């Protein structure tokens, strides 16, 4: 007769395999995403129970749960809970001296802290991941980590480091033939750009995502395009009459067929606030539709919130509130307190615009309760325990060597062109 321990571990082993199968389907992309997510969602309660029993009876099976399903666990678990799973895995990976697994977990911890907007912590986590990627000579991971690091630097306002990291990431993606990563890095570079150049980056990124069937990249780039046109719409609303294109200029530059040159047409479009906002709404609607199709609840909630902002800007406050409420329901279901607060704040502004003081007071009370009850895991502790003490010097050395390599390449090409021709 089996002992309770044997029964629990057998359950844990079986559902660890179920998680691995679901994750493998999901990671294939394309047609594998939906069945992978469906299997995971169907068995989630059993998977979670298996992990709890694995933690109770043995360390190794508990670690293997993270190894079996990193993509799906990252998608479904709220950031705080992901950090708890990941920190347990990091302890064992460190004890085993499993560098490849450590690199994976440091990167996943960085993404979890990104979701909590703890940007300075994320920098340290990605630096650790970058260190292991270079030690392992894993160019793909190095490029992806540089891309993540570049985005974090951008959030911290350090555009120089952001640009350098993202450009290096783009070079690696192209060198390794990773089209998906190339699209992601182009999208990230778009975030640093302005005007039509910005939209051009997002358009390139979206085209690549669709070509390689990167549905998550597609959602992201649609969202970025939506935000770019939303910003243009807000800017156009504030544009003084003197800054608008005069009808005489349009008449003088009109083509024989009655059309306008592209640069003038682009400028005219940017000055049409209602048209810009409608384009933004269309992009966000497409992002929400794809998120629903592949059951990416976080992306669905995020872009419902974005769509609510556009509708509110268009004066459609009631429709905006409906979007915010749907987004709020998703964040509550996911246990995502960061998003919950953001959607509540949007609802508060919407009800203020309607003059509904009762709803405003109710939401303000909710926000105060959340602020009083916010408890987040401190990833700084795991950095102190397992992070290398020489992270910053290593990081500086990494940039120094990289820049020296770039300079050598530049001057070599310069001499070939100007002195040897």
mmCIF file of C-alpha atoms in Angstrom:
data_model
loop_
_atom_site.group_PDB
_atom_site.id
_atom_site.type_symbol
_atom_site.label_atom_id
_atom_site.label_comp_id
_atom_site.label_asym_id
_atom_site.label_seq_id
_atom_site.Cartn_x
_atom_site.Cartn_y
_atom_site.Cartn_z
ATOM 1 C CA UNK A 1 0.000 0.000 0.000
ATOM 2 C CA UNK A 2 1.358 3.410 -0.979
ATOM 3 C CA UNK A 3 2.198 5.933 1.704
ATOM 4 C CA UNK A 4 0.646 9.405 1.646
ATOM 5 C CA UNK A 5 4.012 10.798 0.549
ATOM 6 C CA UNK A 6 4.196 8.430 -2.435
ATOM 7 C CA UNK A 7 0.625 9.254 -3.474
ATOM 8 C CA UNK A 8 1.239 12.988 -3.311
ATOM 9 C CA UNK A 9 4.534 12.780 -5.200
ATOM 10 C CA UNK A 10 2.960 10.615 -7.895
ATOM 11 C CA UNK A 11 0.257 13.254 -8.351
ATOM 12 C CA UNK A 12 2.944 15.960 -8.424
ATOM 13 C CA UNK A 13 4.996 14.097 -11.033
ATOM 14 C CA UNK A 14 1.983 13.504 -13.287
ATOM 15 C CA UNK A 15 0.794 17.108 -13.284
ATOM 16 C CA UNK A 16 4.329 18.391 -13.723
ATOM 17 C CA UNK A 17 4.302 16.433 -17.014
ATOM 18 C CA UNK A 18 0.882 17.899 -17.883
ATOM 19 C CA UNK A 19 2.312 21.382 -17.301
ATOM 20 C CA UNK A 20 5.335 20.574 -19.487
ATOM 21 C CA UNK A 21 3.100 19.335 -22.323
ATOM 22 C CA UNK A 22 0.886 22.423 -22.140
ATOM 23 C CA UNK A 23 3.936 24.708 -22.076
ATOM 24 C CA UNK A 24 5.499 22.925 -25.083
ATOM 25 C CA UNK A 25 2.302 23.427 -27.110
ATOM 26 C CA UNK A 26 2.131 27.079 -26.104
ATOM 27 C CA UNK A 27 5.798 27.734 -26.954
ATOM 28 C CA UNK A 28 5.305 26.372 -30.475
ATOM 29 C CA UNK A 29 3.227 29.454 -31.191
ATOM 30 C CA UNK A 30 0.684 29.668 -33.988
ATOM 31 C CA UNK A 31 -1.951 26.958 -33.707
ATOM 32 C CA UNK A 32 -0.334 25.502 -30.571
ATOM 33 C CA UNK A 33 -1.118 28.508 -28.370
ATOM 34 C CA UNK A 34 -4.850 27.910 -27.897
ATOM 35 C CA UNK A 35 -4.711 24.156 -27.051
ATOM 36 C CA UNK A 36 -1.699 24.760 -24.789
ATOM 37 C CA UNK A 37 -3.554 27.416 -22.809
ATOM 38 C CA UNK A 38 -6.754 25.340 -22.764
ATOM 39 C CA UNK A 39 -4.931 22.330 -21.292
ATOM 40 C CA UNK A 40 -3.198 24.518 -18.715
ATOM 41 C CA UNK A 41 -6.414 26.266 -17.639
ATOM 42 C CA UNK A 42 -8.313 22.976 -17.476
ATOM 43 C CA UNK A 43 -5.708 21.376 -15.190
ATOM 44 C CA UNK A 44 -4.565 24.462 -13.286
ATOM 45 C CA UNK A 45 -6.076 23.419 -9.934
ATOM 46 C CA UNK A 46 -4.396 20.005 -10.164
ATOM 47 C CA UNK A 47 -1.093 21.581 -11.254
ATOM 48 C CA UNK A 48 -1.151 23.977 -8.315
ATOM 49 C CA UNK A 49 -1.976 21.148 -5.892
ATOM 50 C CA UNK A 50 0.852 19.063 -7.355
ATOM 51 C CA UNK A 51 3.295 21.913 -6.815
ATOM 52 C CA UNK A 52 2.150 22.374 -3.204
ATOM 53 C CA UNK A 53 2.686 18.668 -2.498
ATOM 54 C CA UNK A 54 6.052 18.741 -4.256
ATOM 55 C CA UNK A 55 7.116 21.624 -1.991
ATOM 56 C CA UNK A 56 5.884 19.722 1.048
ATOM 57 C CA UNK A 57 7.692 16.443 0.336
ATOM 58 C CA UNK A 58 10.732 17.179 -1.849
ATOM 59 C CA UNK A 59 12.728 20.110 -3.218
ATOM 60 C CA UNK A 60 13.659 18.799 -6.669
ATOM 61 C CA UNK A 61 10.096 18.169 -7.964
ATOM 62 C CA UNK A 62 9.075 21.645 -6.790
ATOM 63 C CA UNK A 63 11.902 23.171 -8.819
ATOM 64 C CA UNK A 64 10.983 21.051 -11.840
ATOM 65 C CA UNK A 65 7.525 22.656 -11.891
ATOM 66 C CA UNK A 66 9.107 25.984 -12.767
ATOM 67 C CA UNK A 67 11.391 24.353 -15.335
ATOM 68 C CA UNK A 68 8.408 22.535 -16.869
ATOM 69 C CA UNK A 69 6.230 25.585 -17.481
ATOM 70 C CA UNK A 70 7.992 28.962 -17.300
ATOM 71 C CA UNK A 71 5.994 30.606 -20.107
ATOM 72 C CA UNK A 72 2.541 29.615 -18.854
ATOM 73 C CA UNK A 73 3.321 30.264 -15.199
ATOM 74 C CA UNK A 74 4.588 33.733 -16.128
ATOM 75 C CA UNK A 75 1.427 34.377 -18.132
ATOM 76 C CA UNK A 76 -1.104 33.219 -15.558
ATOM 77 C CA UNK A 77 0.404 33.980 -12.133
ATOM 78 C CA UNK A 78 0.318 37.530 -10.715
ATOM 79 C CA UNK A 79 3.793 39.083 -10.324
ATOM 80 C CA UNK A 80 3.938 38.629 -6.541
ATOM 81 C CA UNK A 81 3.173 34.921 -6.763
ATOM 82 C CA UNK A 82 5.556 34.443 -9.695
ATOM 83 C CA UNK A 83 8.361 35.882 -7.582
ATOM 84 C CA UNK A 84 7.621 33.368 -4.805
ATOM 85 C CA UNK A 85 7.784 30.458 -7.281
ATOM 86 C CA UNK A 86 10.942 31.805 -8.905
ATOM 87 C CA UNK A 87 12.841 32.485 -5.689
ATOM 88 C CA UNK A 88 12.364 28.885 -4.569
ATOM 89 C CA UNK A 89 13.672 27.685 -7.916
ATOM 90 C CA UNK A 90 16.660 30.029 -7.768
ATOM 91 C CA UNK A 91 17.752 28.655 -4.404
ATOM 92 C CA UNK A 92 17.928 25.117 -5.765
ATOM 93 C CA UNK A 93 19.504 26.149 -9.077
ATOM 94 C CA UNK A 94 22.193 27.978 -7.086
ATOM 95 C CA UNK A 95 22.819 24.919 -4.905
ATOM 96 C CA UNK A 96 23.118 22.735 -8.014
ATOM 97 C CA UNK A 97 25.367 25.272 -9.749
ATOM 98 C CA UNK A 98 23.021 25.031 -12.742
ATOM 99 C CA UNK A 99 24.028 28.198 -14.598
ATOM 100 C CA UNK A 100 21.577 27.814 -17.457
ATOM 101 C CA UNK A 101 18.649 27.514 -15.065
ATOM 102 C CA UNK A 102 19.937 30.417 -12.966
ATOM 103 C CA UNK A 103 20.076 32.581 -16.093
ATOM 104 C CA UNK A 104 16.473 31.662 -16.935
ATOM 105 C CA UNK A 105 15.231 32.433 -13.430
ATOM 106 C CA UNK A 106 17.095 35.765 -13.142
ATOM 107 C CA UNK A 107 15.455 36.845 -16.407
ATOM 108 C CA UNK A 108 12.001 35.721 -15.264
ATOM 109 C CA UNK A 109 12.471 37.587 -11.969
ATOM 110 C CA UNK A 110 13.320 40.691 -13.986
ATOM 111 C CA UNK A 111 10.053 40.392 -15.932
ATOM 112 C CA UNK A 112 8.046 39.878 -12.731
ATOM 113 C CA UNK A 113 9.557 43.035 -11.224
ATOM 114 C CA UNK A 114 8.891 44.916 -14.472
ATOM 115 C CA UNK A 115 5.206 44.117 -13.921
ATOM 116 C CA UNK A 116 5.499 45.693 -10.460
ATOM 117 C CA UNK A 117 7.308 48.712 -11.982
ATOM 118 C CA UNK A 118 10.309 48.138 -9.699
ATOM 119 C CA UNK A 119 12.692 49.274 -12.409
ATOM 120 C CA UNK A 120 15.895 49.616 -10.381
ATOM 121 C CA UNK A 121 15.493 46.094 -9.016
ATOM 122 C CA UNK A 122 14.861 44.856 -12.558
ATOM 123 C CA UNK A 123 18.168 46.363 -13.737
ATOM 124 C CA UNK A 124 20.098 44.307 -11.180
ATOM 125 C CA UNK A 125 18.171 41.149 -12.065
ATOM 126 C CA UNK A 126 18.747 41.523 -15.807
ATOM 127 C CA UNK A 127 22.427 42.237 -15.182
ATOM 128 C CA UNK A 128 22.683 38.907 -13.385
ATOM 129 C CA UNK A 129 20.951 37.180 -16.294
ATOM 130 C CA UNK A 130 23.265 38.932 -18.760
ATOM 131 C CA UNK A 131 26.318 37.767 -16.845
ATOM 132 C CA UNK A 132 25.253 34.119 -17.106
ATOM 133 C CA UNK A 133 24.264 34.495 -20.765
ATOM 134 C CA UNK A 134 27.772 35.677 -21.630
ATOM 135 C CA UNK A 135 29.432 32.995 -19.501
ATOM 136 C CA UNK A 136 27.346 30.374 -21.326
ATOM 137 C CA UNK A 137 27.987 32.070 -24.697
ATOM 138 C CA UNK A 138 24.225 32.079 -25.222
ATOM 139 C CA UNK A 139 23.802 34.820 -27.835
ATOM 140 C CA UNK A 140 20.047 34.473 -28.024
ATOM 141 C CA UNK A 141 19.586 34.981 -24.289
ATOM 142 C CA UNK A 142 22.128 37.812 -24.305
ATOM 143 C CA UNK A 143 20.140 39.639 -26.974
ATOM 144 C CA UNK A 144 16.780 39.108 -25.283
ATOM 145 C CA UNK A 145 18.184 40.269 -21.945
ATOM 146 C CA UNK A 146 19.735 43.366 -23.505
ATOM 147 C CA UNK A 147 16.323 44.131 -25.007
ATOM 148 C CA UNK A 148 14.649 43.847 -21.598
ATOM 149 C CA UNK A 149 17.402 45.914 -19.986
ATOM 150 C CA UNK A 150 17.022 48.597 -22.643
ATOM 151 C CA UNK A 151 13.322 48.948 -21.904
ATOM 152 C CA UNK A 152 14.002 49.257 -18.176
ATOM 153 C CA UNK A 153 16.622 51.966 -18.778
ATOM 154 C CA UNK A 154 14.028 53.761 -20.901
ATOM 155 C CA UNK A 155 11.547 53.634 -18.002
ATOM 156 C CA UNK A 156 14.263 55.063 -15.733
ATOM 157 C CA UNK A 157 14.842 57.920 -18.179
ATOM 158 C CA UNK A 158 18.362 56.847 -19.231
ATOM 159 C CA UNK A 159 17.935 57.107 -23.001
ATOM 160 C CA UNK A 160 21.625 56.675 -23.806
ATOM 161 C CA UNK A 161 21.917 53.286 -22.094
ATOM 162 C CA UNK A 162 18.490 52.301 -23.423
ATOM 163 C CA UNK A 163 19.477 53.080 -27.016
ATOM 164 C CA UNK A 164 22.799 51.287 -26.715
ATOM 165 C CA UNK A 165 21.234 48.170 -25.169
ATOM 166 C CA UNK A 166 18.411 47.996 -27.719
ATOM 167 C CA UNK A 167 20.690 48.533 -30.716
ATOM 168 C CA UNK A 168 23.037 45.780 -29.495
ATOM 169 C CA UNK A 169 19.998 43.525 -29.002
ATOM 170 C CA UNK A 170 18.836 44.236 -32.563
ATOM 171 C CA UNK A 171 22.280 43.400 -33.979
ATOM 172 C CA UNK A 172 22.314 40.078 -32.101
ATOM 173 C CA UNK A 173 18.788 39.226 -33.293
ATOM 174 C CA UNK A 174 19.800 39.825 -36.911
ATOM 175 C CA UNK A 175 23.126 37.988 -36.509
ATOM 176 C CA UNK A 176 21.361 34.924 -35.104
ATOM 177 C CA UNK A 177 18.473 35.082 -37.580
ATOM 178 C CA UNK A 178 15.893 35.463 -34.803
ATOM 179 C CA UNK A 179 13.099 37.286 -36.624
ATOM 180 C CA UNK A 180 10.796 37.315 -33.614
ATOM 181 C CA UNK A 181 13.455 39.022 -31.478
ATOM 182 C CA UNK A 182 14.233 41.415 -34.347
ATOM 183 C CA UNK A 183 10.603 42.526 -34.402
ATOM 184 C CA UNK A 184 10.502 42.941 -30.635
ATOM 185 C CA UNK A 185 13.677 45.090 -30.612
ATOM 186 C CA UNK A 186 12.408 47.260 -33.483
ATOM 187 C CA UNK A 187 9.241 47.837 -31.483
ATOM 188 C CA UNK A 188 11.302 48.800 -28.445
ATOM 189 C CA UNK A 189 13.391 51.251 -30.499
ATOM 190 C CA UNK A 190 10.107 52.782 -31.627
ATOM 191 C CA UNK A 191 9.358 53.683 -28.018
ATOM 192 C CA UNK A 192 12.457 55.916 -28.047
ATOM 193 C CA UNK A 193 11.586 57.666 -31.301
ATOM 194 C CA UNK A 194 9.262 60.516 -32.223
ATOM 195 C CA UNK A 195 6.648 61.257 -34.869
ATOM 196 C CA UNK A 196 6.558 59.251 -38.077
ATOM 197 C CA UNK A 197 9.875 57.539 -37.280
ATOM 198 C CA UNK A 198 8.247 56.081 -34.189
ATOM 199 C CA UNK A 199 5.266 54.788 -36.149
ATOM 200 C CA UNK A 200 7.640 53.445 -38.810
ATOM 201 C CA UNK A 201 9.412 51.282 -36.229
ATOM 202 C CA UNK A 202 6.095 49.953 -34.914
ATOM 203 C CA UNK A 203 4.863 49.201 -38.441
ATOM 204 C CA UNK A 204 8.048 47.224 -39.208
ATOM 205 C CA UNK A 205 7.737 45.341 -35.937
ATOM 206 C CA UNK A 206 4.070 44.518 -36.573
ATOM 207 C CA UNK A 207 4.847 43.270 -40.083
ATOM 208 C CA UNK A 208 7.522 40.896 -38.727
ATOM 209 C CA UNK A 209 5.278 39.673 -35.899
ATOM 210 C CA UNK A 210 2.556 38.782 -38.390
ATOM 211 C CA UNK A 211 5.052 37.108 -40.731
ATOM 212 C CA UNK A 212 6.441 34.829 -37.992
ATOM 213 C CA UNK A 213 3.041 34.403 -36.272
ATOM 214 C CA UNK A 214 4.247 36.016 -33.058
ATOM 215 C CA UNK A 215 0.814 36.712 -31.588
ATOM 216 C CA UNK A 216 2.155 38.257 -28.394
ATOM 217 C CA UNK A 217 4.448 40.536 -30.361
ATOM 218 C CA UNK A 218 1.488 41.451 -32.561
ATOM 219 C CA UNK A 219 -0.544 42.473 -29.502
ATOM 220 C CA UNK A 220 2.361 44.541 -28.185
ATOM 221 C CA UNK A 221 3.018 46.371 -31.469
ATOM 222 C CA UNK A 222 -0.691 47.060 -32.028
ATOM 223 C CA UNK A 223 -0.791 48.523 -28.532
ATOM 224 C CA UNK A 224 2.243 50.707 -29.283
ATOM 225 C CA UNK A 225 0.663 51.957 -32.516
ATOM 226 C CA UNK A 226 -2.529 52.684 -30.606
ATOM 227 C CA UNK A 227 -0.607 54.698 -28.038
ATOM 228 C CA UNK A 228 1.328 56.596 -30.739
ATOM 229 C CA UNK A 229 -1.890 57.679 -32.477
ATOM 230 C CA UNK A 230 -3.537 58.460 -29.127
ATOM 231 C CA UNK A 231 -0.647 60.823 -28.326
ATOM 232 C CA UNK A 232 -1.009 62.437 -31.765
ATOM 233 C CA UNK A 233 -4.726 62.895 -31.165
ATOM 234 C CA UNK A 234 -4.128 64.621 -27.839
ATOM 235 C CA UNK A 235 -1.435 66.846 -29.376
ATOM 236 C CA UNK A 236 -3.685 67.795 -32.305
ATOM 237 C CA UNK A 237 -6.424 68.900 -29.898
ATOM 238 C CA UNK A 238 -4.029 71.411 -28.316
ATOM 239 C CA UNK A 239 -2.600 72.676 -31.628
ATOM 240 C CA UNK A 240 -3.201 76.451 -32.075
ATOM 241 C CA UNK A 241 -4.831 77.604 -35.281
ATOM 242 C CA UNK A 242 -1.671 79.390 -36.466
ATOM 243 C CA UNK A 243 0.260 76.103 -36.435
ATOM 244 C CA UNK A 244 -2.197 74.323 -38.731
ATOM 245 C CA UNK A 245 -1.545 73.902 -42.460
ATOM 246 C CA UNK A 246 -3.058 76.821 -44.369
ATOM 247 C CA UNK A 247 -5.456 75.909 -47.227
ATOM 248 C CA UNK A 248 -3.313 77.977 -49.649
ATOM 249 C CA UNK A 249 -0.309 75.724 -48.931
ATOM 250 C CA UNK A 250 -2.410 72.670 -49.736
ATOM 251 C CA UNK A 251 -3.663 74.231 -52.977
ATOM 252 C CA UNK A 252 -0.145 75.179 -54.148
ATOM 253 C CA UNK A 253 1.265 71.703 -53.427
ATOM 254 C CA UNK A 254 -1.623 69.619 -54.743
ATOM 255 C CA UNK A 255 -0.774 66.988 -57.375
ATOM 256 C CA UNK A 256 -2.461 67.018 -60.800
ATOM 257 C CA UNK A 257 -4.793 64.205 -59.759
ATOM 258 C CA UNK A 258 -5.992 66.258 -56.789
ATOM 259 C CA UNK A 259 -4.001 64.310 -54.188
ATOM 260 C CA UNK A 260 -1.486 65.782 -51.752
ATOM 261 C CA UNK A 261 2.203 64.789 -51.445
ATOM 262 C CA UNK A 262 2.712 62.103 -48.794
ATOM 263 C CA UNK A 263 4.606 64.333 -46.335
ATOM 264 C CA UNK A 264 1.843 66.951 -46.492
ATOM 265 C CA UNK A 265 -0.855 64.280 -46.224
ATOM 266 C CA UNK A 266 0.881 62.866 -43.129
ATOM 267 C CA UNK A 267 1.048 66.310 -41.515
ATOM 268 C CA UNK A 268 -2.613 66.943 -42.305
ATOM 269 C CA UNK A 269 -3.601 63.595 -40.811
ATOM 270 C CA UNK A 270 -1.642 64.333 -37.625
ATOM 271 C CA UNK A 271 -3.576 67.586 -37.206
ATOM 272 C CA UNK A 272 -6.951 65.809 -37.393
ATOM 273 C CA UNK A 273 -7.568 64.907 -33.747
ATOM 274 C CA UNK A 274 -10.719 62.839 -34.312
ATOM 275 C CA UNK A 275 -9.045 60.784 -37.041
ATOM 276 C CA UNK A 276 -5.963 60.133 -34.878
ATOM 277 C CA UNK A 277 -8.103 59.019 -31.949
ATOM 278 C CA UNK A 278 -10.173 56.735 -34.168
ATOM 279 C CA UNK A 279 -7.001 55.076 -35.489
ATOM 280 C CA UNK A 280 -5.847 54.605 -31.890
ATOM 281 C CA UNK A 281 -9.176 52.993 -30.972
ATOM 282 C CA UNK A 282 -8.941 50.623 -33.955
ATOM 283 C CA UNK A 283 -5.448 49.467 -32.986
ATOM 284 C CA UNK A 284 -6.473 48.880 -29.361
ATOM 285 C CA UNK A 285 -9.599 46.989 -30.460
ATOM 286 C CA UNK A 286 -7.420 44.705 -32.608
ATOM 287 C CA UNK A 287 -5.050 44.135 -29.680
ATOM 288 C CA UNK A 288 -7.959 43.233 -27.374
ATOM 289 C CA UNK A 289 -9.415 40.848 -29.976
ATOM 290 C CA UNK A 290 -6.129 38.925 -30.340
ATOM 291 C CA UNK A 291 -5.601 38.863 -26.567
ATOM 292 C CA UNK A 292 -9.050 37.288 -26.160
ATOM 293 C CA UNK A 293 -8.360 34.838 -28.974
ATOM 294 C CA UNK A 294 -5.238 33.488 -27.246
ATOM 295 C CA UNK A 295 -6.550 33.966 -23.676
ATOM 296 C CA UNK A 296 -3.887 36.493 -22.676
ATOM 297 C CA UNK A 297 -5.875 38.044 -19.842
ATOM 298 C CA UNK A 298 -3.235 40.571 -18.805
ATOM 299 C CA UNK A 299 -2.914 41.992 -22.319
ATOM 300 C CA UNK A 300 -6.703 42.034 -22.663
ATOM 301 C CA UNK A 301 -7.070 44.028 -19.459
ATOM 302 C CA UNK A 302 -4.221 46.394 -20.314
ATOM 303 C CA UNK A 303 -5.578 47.285 -23.748
ATOM 304 C CA UNK A 304 -9.175 47.506 -22.538
ATOM 305 C CA UNK A 305 -7.850 50.205 -20.222
ATOM 306 C CA UNK A 306 -6.110 51.889 -23.171
ATOM 307 C CA UNK A 307 -9.300 51.702 -25.230
ATOM 308 C CA UNK A 308 -11.191 53.243 -22.323
ATOM 309 C CA UNK A 309 -8.752 56.184 -22.351
ATOM 310 C CA UNK A 310 -9.354 56.786 -26.071
ATOM 311 C CA UNK A 311 -13.134 56.569 -25.724
ATOM 312 C CA UNK A 312 -13.051 58.978 -22.775
ATOM 313 C CA UNK A 313 -10.903 61.404 -24.803
ATOM 314 C CA UNK A 314 -13.509 61.183 -27.591
ATOM 315 C CA UNK A 315 -16.191 62.176 -25.087
ATOM 316 C CA UNK A 316 -17.692 58.680 -24.937
ATOM 317 C CA UNK A 317 -17.357 58.510 -21.148
ATOM 318 C CA UNK A 318 -19.940 55.758 -20.586
ATOM 319 C CA UNK A 319 -18.229 53.476 -23.111
ATOM 320 C CA UNK A 320 -14.881 54.273 -21.524
ATOM 321 C CA UNK A 321 -16.239 53.290 -18.101
ATOM 322 C CA UNK A 322 -17.469 49.978 -19.525
ATOM 323 C CA UNK A 323 -13.926 49.228 -20.752
ATOM 324 C CA UNK A 324 -12.376 50.214 -17.410
ATOM 325 C CA UNK A 325 -14.813 47.973 -15.533
ATOM 326 C CA UNK A 326 -13.970 44.984 -17.733
ATOM 327 C CA UNK A 327 -10.261 45.676 -17.260
ATOM 328 C CA UNK A 328 -10.740 45.986 -13.492
ATOM 329 C CA UNK A 329 -12.592 42.656 -13.339
ATOM 330 C CA UNK A 330 -9.676 40.950 -15.112
ATOM 331 C CA UNK A 331 -7.080 42.457 -12.766
ATOM 332 C CA UNK A 332 -9.119 41.322 -9.730
ATOM 333 C CA UNK A 333 -9.433 37.802 -11.143
ATOM 334 C CA UNK A 334 -5.684 37.695 -11.839
ATOM 335 C CA UNK A 335 -4.765 39.112 -8.430
ATOM 336 C CA UNK A 336 -2.836 41.878 -10.228
ATOM 337 C CA UNK A 337 -2.949 44.748 -7.715
ATOM 338 C CA UNK A 338 -0.786 47.059 -9.844
ATOM 339 C CA UNK A 339 -3.287 46.951 -12.714
ATOM 340 C CA UNK A 340 -6.218 47.101 -10.293
ATOM 341 C CA UNK A 341 -4.990 50.447 -8.968
ATOM 342 C CA UNK A 342 -4.410 51.803 -12.483
ATOM 343 C CA UNK A 343 -7.935 50.900 -13.658
ATOM 344 C CA UNK A 344 -9.513 52.291 -10.482
ATOM 345 C CA UNK A 345 -7.721 55.603 -11.064
ATOM 346 C CA UNK A 346 -9.039 55.719 -14.631
ATOM 347 C CA UNK A 347 -12.558 55.023 -13.353
ATOM 348 C CA UNK A 348 -12.204 57.797 -10.794
ATOM 349 C CA UNK A 349 -11.316 60.349 -13.510
ATOM 350 C CA UNK A 350 -14.202 59.145 -15.675
ATOM 351 C CA UNK A 351 -16.733 59.514 -12.858
ATOM 352 C CA UNK A 352 -15.277 62.936 -12.029
ATOM 353 C CA UNK A 353 -15.972 63.952 -15.635
ATOM 354 C CA UNK A 354 -19.586 62.782 -15.195
ATOM 355 C CA UNK A 355 -19.881 64.558 -11.840
ATOM 356 C CA UNK A 356 -20.785 61.308 -10.032
ATOM 357 C CA UNK A 357 -19.461 62.126 -6.540
ATOM 358 C CA UNK A 358 -20.739 58.905 -4.946
ATOM 359 C CA UNK A 359 -18.731 56.720 -7.331
ATOM 360 C CA UNK A 360 -15.676 58.962 -6.920
ATOM 361 C CA UNK A 361 -15.799 58.603 -3.114
ATOM 362 C CA UNK A 362 -16.347 54.836 -3.365
ATOM 363 C CA UNK A 363 -13.297 54.407 -5.592
ATOM 364 C CA UNK A 364 -11.148 56.678 -3.419
ATOM 365 C CA UNK A 365 -12.033 54.492 -0.439
ATOM 366 C CA UNK A 366 -11.007 51.369 -2.383
ATOM 367 C CA UNK A 367 -7.683 52.944 -3.337
ATOM 368 C CA UNK A 368 -6.945 53.814 0.292
ATOM 369 C CA UNK A 369 -7.720 50.254 1.384
ATOM 370 C CA UNK A 370 -5.399 48.828 -1.278
ATOM 371 C CA UNK A 371 -2.613 51.230 -0.276
ATOM 372 C CA UNK A 372 -2.947 50.209 3.380
ATOM 373 C CA UNK A 373 -2.934 46.502 2.553
ATOM 374 C CA UNK A 374 -0.201 46.365 -0.105
ATOM 375 C CA UNK A 375 2.377 43.693 0.643
ATOM 376 C CA UNK A 376 4.867 42.744 -2.045
ATOM 377 C CA UNK A 377 7.737 40.283 -1.920
ATOM 378 C CA UNK A 378 11.119 41.987 -1.729
ATOM 379 C CA UNK A 379 13.256 40.646 -4.520
ATOM 380 C CA UNK A 380 16.137 42.709 -3.130
ATOM 381 C CA UNK A 381 16.550 39.962 -0.503
ATOM 382 C CA UNK A 382 17.195 37.255 -3.080
ATOM 383 C CA UNK A 383 19.673 39.556 -4.829
ATOM 384 C CA UNK A 384 21.580 39.979 -1.577
ATOM 385 C CA UNK A 385 21.685 36.210 -1.035
ATOM 386 C CA UNK A 386 22.472 34.930 -4.533
ATOM 387 C CA UNK A 387 23.429 37.927 -6.658
ATOM 388 C CA UNK A 388 27.112 38.318 -7.418
ATOM 389 C CA UNK A 389 28.923 41.038 -5.522
ATOM 390 C CA UNK A 390 30.677 42.214 -8.680
ATOM 391 C CA UNK A 391 27.586 42.841 -10.793
ATOM 392 C CA UNK A 392 28.228 46.540 -11.389
ATOM 393 C CA UNK A 393 31.933 46.179 -12.295
ATOM 394 C CA UNK A 394 31.008 43.310 -14.617
ATOM 395 C CA UNK A 395 28.309 45.408 -16.207
ATOM 396 C CA UNK A 396 30.667 48.332 -16.767
ATOM 397 C CA UNK A 397 33.268 45.968 -18.219
ATOM 398 C CA UNK A 398 30.627 44.532 -20.528
ATOM 399 C CA UNK A 399 29.795 47.964 -21.907
ATOM 400 C CA UNK A 400 33.457 48.972 -22.119
ATOM 401 C CA UNK A 401 34.412 45.894 -24.137
ATOM 402 C CA UNK A 402 31.302 46.165 -26.316
ATOM 403 C CA UNK A 403 31.964 49.811 -27.093
ATOM 404 C CA UNK A 404 35.624 49.102 -27.850
ATOM 405 C CA UNK A 405 34.519 46.413 -30.314
ATOM 406 C CA UNK A 406 32.087 48.845 -31.952
ATOM 407 C CA UNK A 407 34.767 51.550 -32.202
ATOM 408 C CA UNK A 408 37.269 49.128 -33.772
ATOM 409 C CA UNK A 409 34.671 48.070 -36.331
ATOM 410 C CA UNK A 410 33.781 51.699 -37.106
ATOM 411 C CA UNK A 411 37.393 52.837 -37.644
ATOM 412 C CA UNK A 412 38.241 49.715 -39.649
ATOM 413 C CA UNK A 413 35.375 50.450 -42.039
ATOM 414 C CA UNK A 414 36.298 54.160 -42.084
ATOM 415 C CA UNK A 415 39.892 53.458 -43.138
ATOM 416 C CA UNK A 416 38.763 51.011 -45.810
ATOM 417 C CA UNK A 417 36.399 53.570 -47.309
ATOM 418 C CA UNK A 418 38.480 56.762 -46.996
ATOM 419 C CA UNK A 419 42.124 55.697 -47.042
ATOM 420 C CA UNK A 420 42.282 52.542 -49.134
ATOM 421 C CA UNK A 421 40.023 53.588 -52.000
#
